[in-house]
Tab-separated table of C-alpha atoms in Angstrom:
chain	number	residue	atom	x	y	z
A	11	MET	CA	0.169	-0.110	-0.096
A	12	THR	CA	1.469	3.478	-1.049
A	13	GLN	CA	0.590	7.089	-0.522
A	14	ARG	CA	1.503	9.948	-2.266
A	15	GLY	CA	3.996	12.418	-0.814
A	16	LEU	CA	6.419	13.519	-3.194
A	17	VAL	CA	5.917	15.222	-6.551
A	18	ILE	CA	8.751	15.480	-9.365
A	19	GLY	CA	9.555	18.381	-11.464
A	20	GLU	CA	7.140	17.217	-14.172
A	21	ALA	CA	4.500	17.784	-11.710
A	22	VAL	CA	3.776	14.416	-11.519
A	23	GLU	CA	3.051	12.570	-8.052
A	24	VAL	CA	5.078	9.617	-6.898
A	25	GLU	CA	4.198	7.554	-4.827
A	26	LEU	CA	6.101	6.959	-1.047
A	27	PRO	CA	5.650	3.530	0.580
A	28	VAL	CA	3.696	3.409	4.028
A	29	ALA	CA	5.824	2.788	6.855
A	30	ARG	CA	5.212	-1.080	7.577
A	31	LEU	CA	5.611	-2.476	11.608
A	32	ALA	CA	9.110	-3.583	11.237
A	33	THR	CA	10.604	-0.148	10.533
A	34	ARG	CA	8.218	1.607	12.767
A	35	ALA	CA	9.420	-0.641	15.753
A	36	ALA	CA	13.003	0.135	15.035
A	37	ALA	CA	11.983	4.060	15.144
A	38	ILE	CA	10.288	3.176	18.329
A	39	ALA	CA	13.093	1.956	19.579
A	40	ILE	CA	15.096	4.437	19.021
A	41	ASP	CA	12.677	6.847	20.578
A	42	ALA	CA	12.708	4.398	23.418
A	43	THR	CA	16.199	4.529	24.055
A	44	ILE	CA	16.324	7.939	23.915
A	45	GLN	CA	13.628	8.517	26.303
A	46	ILE	CA	15.005	6.256	29.105
A	47	VAL	CA	18.418	7.891	28.729
A	48	MET	CA	16.617	10.977	29.308
A	49	VAL	CA	14.776	9.621	32.101
A	50	PHE	CA	17.763	8.134	33.978
A	51	SER	CA	19.851	11.574	33.358
A	52	LEU	CA	17.070	13.592	34.428
A	53	ALA	CA	16.115	11.648	37.530
A	54	THR	CA	19.834	11.657	38.700
A	55	LEU	CA	20.277	15.361	37.928
A	56	LEU	CA	16.508	15.941	40.381
A	57	SER	CA	18.202	13.618	43.110
A	58	ALA	CA	21.072	15.752	43.345
A	59	THR	CA	19.579	19.201	43.558
A	60	THR	CA	16.494	17.950	46.041
A	61	SER	CA	18.413	15.607	48.155
A	62	ARG	CA	17.292	17.995	51.002
A	63	ALA	CA	13.330	18.183	49.926
A	64	ASN	CA	10.745	16.049	51.318
A	65	ALA	CA	9.453	12.820	50.126
A	66	ALA	CA	6.486	14.609	48.543
A	67	VAL	CA	8.137	17.007	46.523
A	68	GLN	CA	10.545	14.398	45.366
A	69	ASP	CA	7.524	12.265	44.086
A	70	THR	CA	5.742	15.077	42.527
A	71	LEU	CA	9.052	16.552	40.594
A	72	SER	CA	9.304	12.770	39.721
A	73	VAL	CA	5.699	12.725	37.893
A	74	LEU	CA	6.256	15.926	36.363
A	75	LEU	CA	9.330	14.276	34.913
A	76	VAL	CA	8.048	11.004	33.481
A	77	VAL	CA	5.491	13.357	31.988
A	78	PHE	CA	7.628	15.530	30.344
A	79	VAL	CA	9.513	12.635	29.139
A	80	PHE	CA	6.975	10.368	27.947
A	81	VAL	CA	4.168	12.890	26.935
A	82	PHE	CA	5.241	16.427	26.198
A	83	TRP	CA	8.826	15.816	24.500
A	84	PRO	CA	7.467	13.408	22.140
A	85	ILE	CA	4.275	15.452	21.425
A	86	ALA	CA	6.397	19.011	21.233
A	87	PHE	CA	8.945	17.280	18.970
A	88	GLU	CA	6.291	15.755	16.347
A	89	THR	CA	4.406	19.163	16.120
A	90	PHE	CA	7.739	21.545	15.315
A	91	SER	CA	9.073	18.973	13.096
A	92	ARG	CA	6.202	18.456	11.154
A	93	GLY	CA	5.819	14.736	11.888
A	94	ARG	CA	9.307	13.577	12.835
A	95	SER	CA	10.855	11.974	16.236
A	96	PRO	CA	14.652	11.480	16.387
A	97	GLY	CA	13.826	7.644	15.320
A	98	LYS	CA	11.623	8.310	12.812
A	99	PHE	CA	14.210	10.966	11.405
A	100	ALA	CA	16.818	8.341	11.276
A	101	LEU	CA	14.666	5.901	9.292
A	102	GLY	CA	13.622	8.829	6.925
A	103	LEU	CA	9.294	8.639	8.145
A	104	ARG	CA	7.764	11.041	8.559
A	105	VAL	CA	3.910	11.549	9.977
A	106	VAL	CA	1.269	12.775	7.658
A	107	ARG	CA	-2.428	13.421	7.763
A	108	ASP	CA	-4.640	10.832	5.724
A	109	ASP	CA	-4.775	13.362	3.091
A	110	GLY	CA	-0.922	13.792	2.671
A	111	GLY	CA	-0.772	17.112	4.491
A	112	PRO	CA	1.447	18.185	6.952
A	113	ILE	CA	0.430	17.125	10.942
A	114	ARG	CA	-0.899	19.854	13.178
A	115	PHE	CA	-0.569	19.877	17.306
A	116	ARG	CA	-4.071	18.484	17.584
A	117	HIS	CA	-2.761	15.093	15.742
A	118	ALA	CA	0.229	15.088	17.508
A	119	VAL	CA	-1.531	14.979	20.717
A	120	THR	CA	-3.723	12.549	20.037
A	121	ARG	CA	-1.096	10.404	18.739
A	122	GLY	CA	1.125	11.451	21.678
A	123	LEU	CA	-1.873	10.533	24.446
A	124	ILE	CA	-2.670	7.188	22.906
A	125	GLY	CA	0.690	6.359	22.835
A	126	VAL	CA	1.055	6.560	26.240
A	127	ALA	CA	-1.492	4.984	27.370
A	128	ILE	CA	-1.615	1.736	25.292
A	129	GLU	CA	1.254	1.602	23.048
A	130	TRP	CA	4.493	2.998	24.239
A	131	PRO	CA	5.371	2.972	27.357
A	132	GLY	CA	1.840	1.700	27.713
A	133	LEU	CA	0.313	2.950	30.893
A	134	LEU	CA	-2.452	0.126	30.605
A	135	LEU	CA	-2.001	-3.499	30.918
A	136	PRO	CA	1.301	-3.660	29.272
A	137	PRO	CA	2.697	-5.701	27.694
A	138	LEU	CA	-0.951	-7.016	26.223
A	139	THR	CA	-1.426	-3.569	24.917
A	140	TRP	CA	1.712	-4.000	23.082
A	141	ILE	CA	0.318	-7.033	21.386
A	142	PHE	CA	-2.400	-5.140	20.513
A	143	GLY	CA	-1.004	-2.176	18.803
A	144	SER	CA	1.770	-4.097	17.168
A	145	THR	CA	-1.063	-6.702	15.682
A	146	CYS	CA	-3.089	-3.243	14.584
A	147	MET	CA	-0.320	-2.204	12.257
A	148	LEU	CA	0.303	-5.861	11.077
A	149	PHE	CA	-3.198	-6.106	9.691
A	150	SER	CA	-3.998	-2.528	9.221
A	151	ALA	CA	-3.872	-1.870	5.092
A	152	ARG	CA	-2.127	1.131	5.620
A	153	GLY	CA	0.248	0.111	8.859
A	154	LYS	CA	-1.822	2.224	11.052
A	155	ARG	CA	-1.343	1.891	15.104
A	156	LEU	CA	-4.260	3.259	17.150
A	157	GLY	CA	-2.772	6.613	17.418
A	158	ASP	CA	-2.884	7.022	13.940
A	159	LEU	CA	-6.595	5.538	13.661
A	160	ALA	CA	-7.723	7.972	16.290
A	161	ALA	CA	-5.618	11.054	14.585
A	162	GLY	CA	-6.437	10.497	10.839
A	163	THR	CA	-2.577	9.894	10.028
A	164	ILE	CA	-0.137	8.026	8.539
A	165	VAL	CA	3.419	7.070	8.282
A	166	LEU	CA	5.192	7.154	5.029
A	167	VAL	CA	8.991	6.359	3.972
A	168	GLU	CA	9.954	9.832	2.823
A	169	ARG	CA	13.601	8.783	2.415
A	170	LEU	CA	13.798	6.883	-0.946
A	171	PRO	CA	16.828	5.307	-2.177
A	172	ASP	CA	18.737	7.214	-5.120
A	173	LEU	CA	18.007	5.416	-8.299
A	174	SER	CA	19.667	8.145	-10.675
A	175	ARG	CA	22.881	5.873	-10.626
A	176	ARG	CA	20.975	2.905	-12.097
A	177	PRO	CA	22.206	1.587	-14.964
A	178	ILE	CA	19.456	1.548	-17.831
A	179	PHE	CA	19.834	-1.454	-20.551
A	180	MET	CA	18.877	-1.979	-23.659
A	181	PRO	CA	15.557	-4.171	-24.573
A	182	PRO	CA	17.301	-6.879	-26.340
A	183	GLU	CA	14.692	-6.575	-29.270
A	184	LEU	CA	15.788	-2.877	-30.082
A	185	GLU	CA	19.356	-3.322	-30.002
A	186	ARG	CA	19.553	-3.602	-33.815
A	187	TRP	CA	17.400	-0.997	-34.569
A	188	ALA	CA	19.137	1.342	-31.919
A	189	ARG	CA	22.830	1.424	-33.724
A	190	ASP	CA	21.219	3.106	-36.395
A	191	LEU	CA	19.514	5.826	-34.521
A	192	ASP	CA	20.049	9.424	-35.248
A	193	LEU	CA	20.100	10.992	-31.681
A	194	ALA	CA	21.409	14.475	-32.602
A	195	GLY	CA	17.663	15.635	-31.698
A	196	VAL	CA	18.063	14.211	-28.023
A	197	ASP	CA	19.732	17.131	-26.349
A	198	ASP	CA	21.369	16.836	-22.435
A	199	ALA	CA	17.983	18.496	-21.071
A	200	LEU	CA	15.876	16.250	-22.932
A	201	ALA	CA	18.076	12.638	-21.935
A	202	MET	CA	18.023	13.576	-18.266
A	203	THR	CA	14.303	13.716	-18.212
A	204	LEU	CA	14.085	10.334	-19.718
A	205	ARG	CA	16.383	9.178	-17.399
A	206	GLN	CA	14.891	10.702	-14.277
A	207	PHE	CA	11.381	9.547	-15.614
A	208	ILE	CA	12.443	5.670	-15.886
A	209	THR	CA	14.456	5.592	-12.918
A	210	ARG	CA	11.326	6.954	-11.003
A	211	ALA	CA	8.702	5.454	-13.119
A	212	PRO	CA	8.057	2.469	-10.503
A	213	GLY	CA	7.083	4.659	-7.694
A	214	MET	CA	4.380	6.523	-9.681
A	215	ARG	CA	0.614	6.090	-9.968
A	216	ALA	CA	-0.430	4.187	-13.233
A	217	GLU	CA	-2.596	7.159	-14.718
A	218	ALA	CA	0.599	9.649	-14.690
A	219	ARG	CA	3.205	7.124	-15.420
A	220	THR	CA	1.082	6.431	-18.624
A	221	SER	CA	0.122	10.103	-19.115
A	222	LEU	CA	3.783	11.191	-18.968
A	223	GLU	CA	5.260	8.410	-20.732
A	224	ARG	CA	3.193	9.150	-23.931
A	225	ARG	CA	4.540	12.565	-24.067
A	226	LEU	CA	7.869	12.010	-23.688
A	227	ALA	CA	7.866	9.162	-26.260
A	228	ALA	CA	6.125	11.869	-28.584
A	229	GLU	CA	8.774	14.127	-27.894
A	230	VAL	CA	11.746	11.837	-28.482
A	231	TYR	CA	9.654	10.227	-31.815
A	232	ARG	CA	9.815	13.517	-33.004
A	233	SER	CA	13.472	13.997	-32.450
A	234	THR	CA	14.468	11.003	-33.883
A	235	THR	CA	15.065	9.074	-36.909
A	236	PRO	CA	13.904	6.001	-37.721
A	237	PRO	CA	10.971	5.800	-35.974
A	238	PRO	CA	10.706	2.514	-33.485
A	239	PRO	CA	9.836	-1.001	-35.072
A	240	PRO	CA	5.761	-1.323	-35.381
A	241	GLY	CA	4.408	-2.493	-31.829
A	242	THR	CA	7.111	-1.173	-29.853
A	243	GLN	CA	5.630	0.259	-26.419
A	244	PRO	CA	6.830	3.190	-25.371
A	245	PRO	CA	8.867	2.070	-21.712
A	246	ALA	CA	11.196	-0.029	-24.104
A	247	TYR	CA	11.549	2.543	-26.850
A	248	LEU	CA	12.482	5.408	-24.394
A	249	LYS	CA	14.830	2.603	-22.402
A	250	ALA	CA	16.589	2.128	-25.844
A	251	VAL	CA	17.009	5.709	-26.567
A	252	VAL	CA	18.637	6.329	-23.251
A	253	ALA	CA	20.846	3.064	-23.289
A	254	GLU	CA	22.266	3.880	-26.685
A	255	ARG	CA	22.778	7.396	-26.279
A	256	ARG	CA	24.765	6.502	-23.114
A	257	ARG	CA	26.686	3.596	-25.372
A	258	ARG	CA	27.585	6.243	-27.751
A	259	GLU	CA	29.205	8.359	-25.038
A	260	ALA	CA	30.803	5.732	-23.427
A	261	GLU	CA	32.478	4.980	-26.809
A	262	ARG	CA	33.920	8.188	-27.621
A	263	LEU	CA	35.143	8.895	-24.437
A	264	ALA	CA	37.082	5.667	-24.576
A	265	ALA	CA	38.147	6.665	-27.942
A	266	ARG	CA	39.116	10.132	-26.626
A	267	ARG	CA	40.818	8.607	-23.715
A	268	ALA	CA	42.834	6.313	-26.077
A	269	LEU	CA	44.281	9.161	-28.466
A	270	VAL	CA	45.226	10.721	-25.562
A	271	ALA	CA	47.253	7.699	-24.053
A	272	LEU	CA	48.947	7.400	-27.326
A	273	GLY	CA	49.757	11.499	-27.048
A	274	ALA	CA	47.925	12.418	-30.328
A	275	PRO	CA	49.161	15.717	-31.422
A	276	GLY	CA	46.715	18.334	-30.920
A	277	LEU	CA	44.975	17.088	-27.855
A	278	PRO	CA	45.641	18.063	-24.166
A	279	THR	CA	47.634	15.457	-21.958
A	280	GLY	CA	44.814	15.302	-19.607
A	281	VAL	CA	41.111	14.843	-20.077
A	282	PRO	CA	39.410	17.729	-18.239
A	283	GLY	CA	36.642	18.390	-16.443
A	284	GLN	CA	33.067	16.503	-17.721
A	285	ALA	CA	35.636	14.069	-20.159
A	286	ASN	CA	36.582	12.524	-17.051
A	287	SER	CA	33.375	11.173	-16.656
A	288	VAL	CA	30.364	9.403	-18.608
A	289	SER	CA	27.600	11.505	-18.182
A	290	PRO	CA	24.806	10.041	-16.778
A	291	GLN	CA	22.051	10.338	-19.656
């Protein structure tokens, strides 16, 4: 199950995956570790500064300490960080509303209070409530915990892997055709747009992917000759153009380096700047 959350340069929404139980449990573990360290550190400081106070004062301050660490701190952190806790930040997660918008203070309060009561630390019948909350996330289509259900929120994985350097392979059925392709009309900007689309296409909504795919294929069709073989689908067509352009650039770079290595007259002794690396298109 996925949920919108990222818009690429062509104004096409890219779906972001919902955070599942294992990832969220890891984020909670990080948050819990920080909270436990905070409790022990502040408790030690409190004990040292109130050693002469009576038992009632110490008990009151201890309760306030627990409320601050387990209630106020996570609510404030999620509110001001727009849906992140330290654990979520470390794992690239973010809490958003069901409609994809940023959460408000009321959402953070609802999530925080329910979390303290029946999830973490779970003041009501732990660890039974932990099991119930985990089961809720496991069987929810959107991976929602009880706090998410009450607040109308969802947790997304917003830190997606960088696919820009993933190689794009030539479709075997188009390899021979691509050898005679005139790519003079495919400039760097268009080639980069094609590469970005191909690497991001798996995360796009089907309707947006198909629409942009057809638009790009039409633009490439106008910029290249000869036309692709009959029956060629846009995904294979675009991949063939990008792969062939990269192959030719690699061949030109290899030939230039070979000439430089042989000390060909008129060529610099070093390959400057951009010529040292193959263009990502």
